[in-house]
């Protein structure tokens, strides 16, 4: 066992802050890295030491392996936490870290390699009794053969890039006549985006739910699961709202899915924190999709329902410690929801928005957690992922978590950029969401930009507040000695509630 005394966090934004905080709680010294665009970012100030690793583009800074390893040597770092994105699922980087006698806080390079390829992952998992989406088990080489498989499993089908990720590299084929055209596009997209043209076919599940299992494995062969997260509210095949537990599964399905997730992890000798993703069809059959070999964006909802700090566990595992708890000792308690606050415009097809955070006031109070990496006055750089923050609530049950989320969104004041908060507010109140019927098509099916007609800008809001306060005073001219009642801004959120119910 090696005690980690100093960690370098090879990331930025909210996840860098998230990791630095746990390291501080564990009395581990910290080093932050930053690009020239992030000089004033909170993670730079929070860490004990911080080093600029290059210009704004990530290829020259956050992905600059050589420079990052140099920093580790100069500052006597023991271990690197990669967060998510950037170098987190780069097997070559993990290998270089080990070769440099440093600890990579994550799985082995071999496990990253296997699970980084959707086809290799399916191949590894096929040695266990794990349900897979019907489709081809290897890269398509013979088109006629692939068409035969497609008509056998039945259209619509999905063509997927084996190296795909982040919701990219997928094409739906509705009928055979579209097959060739979509295939050509899928292959050229796979080559241009991932440098690997291998594609395969999967049956397209028309009304799917995305459910994933959090797992933890140590370096002694112990693997446990920390229940599921439901991540079906997506836009462009990417998650925006996540929750734990899922309203859609029974305890029996949870147990079965948990066992499958542990087997998937076992199939690649996994250790560290990881996530095994499944898709659930209308008849509640589930199928293995892929495994993500890193800390997931939505990990806080699992932390809240289990009381376990996942980053702390990752550090213990990297030190070689055995897991401190057994499966039977884990119990889920309460309900947690996370919404991702992206600098995107929901009224404009969720296109990324850039600008300066003119006003930035976080919600507070019982059951509210905000993981963010920005402050008022900061520019949102165009170079990186447009996620500003994650807003997470915890309640005794789902209804309470939803109510807290609605309240917290209403308290969150962000101006200068458009964000996904208004969309998430819409989701929280939609009957399809509250009833639990929703699937991954929710945004396409139920959301229209006109539902956001309440989005006033800050100036309009302030003006509305002044007018309303003025009118109040006019109405009660002889109120000396009476209790003063103030009516604040005509809330943009209430406008929406009124118009919808
Ligand atoms: P990525 O690695 O890009 O995240 P995934 O395989 O995890 O790709 O899939 C991302 C999302 O795409 C899923 O959450 C789901 O919404 C959709 N999806 C993937 N496979 C299927 C399928 N066979 N049928 C229907 N939807 C799918």
PDB file of C-alpha atoms in Angstrom, residues 33 76 80 91 100 111 135-136 171 177 203 245 280 347 390 442 464-465 489 498:
ATOM      1  CA  UNK A  33      -3.089  22.840 -13.571  1.00  0.00           C
ATOM      2  CA  UNK A  76       6.906  15.829  -6.021  1.00  0.00           C
ATOM      3  CA  UNK A  80      -2.893  12.164 -10.694  1.00  0.00           C
ATOM      4  CA  UNK A  91      -5.139   4.375 -21.761  1.00  0.00           C
ATOM      5  CA  UNK A 100       6.705   7.616 -14.528  1.00  0.00           C
ATOM      6  CA  UNK A 111      -9.328  -1.929 -18.533  1.00  0.00           C
ATOM      7  CA  UNK A 135     -27.013  -6.675 -33.242  1.00  0.00           C
ATOM      8  CA  UNK A 136     -23.619  -7.451 -34.755  1.00  0.00           C
ATOM      9  CA  UNK A 171     -27.151   6.972 -36.875  1.00  0.00           C
ATOM     10  CA  UNK A 177     -33.494   1.702 -48.482  1.00  0.00           C
ATOM     11  CA  UNK A 203     -31.471  -2.778 -32.628  1.00  0.00           C
ATOM     12  CA  UNK A 245     -32.789   5.789  -7.418  1.00  0.00           C
ATOM     13  CA  UNK A 280     -34.243  -0.486 -20.435  1.00  0.00           C
ATOM     14  CA  UNK A 347     -34.766  28.209 -27.048  1.00  0.00           C
ATOM     15  CA  UNK A 390     -24.410  20.918 -11.388  1.00  0.00           C
ATOM     16  CA  UNK A 442     -38.747  13.310 -23.620  1.00  0.00           C
ATOM     17  CA  UNK A 464     -41.006  44.514 -13.445  1.00  0.00           C
ATOM     18  CA  UNK A 465     -40.036  44.339  -9.756  1.00  0.00           C
ATOM     19  CA  UNK A 489     -40.160  40.581  -8.934  1.00  0.00           C
ATOM     20  CA  UNK A 498     -49.535  30.050 -14.440  1.00  0.00           C
TER      21      UNK A 498
END
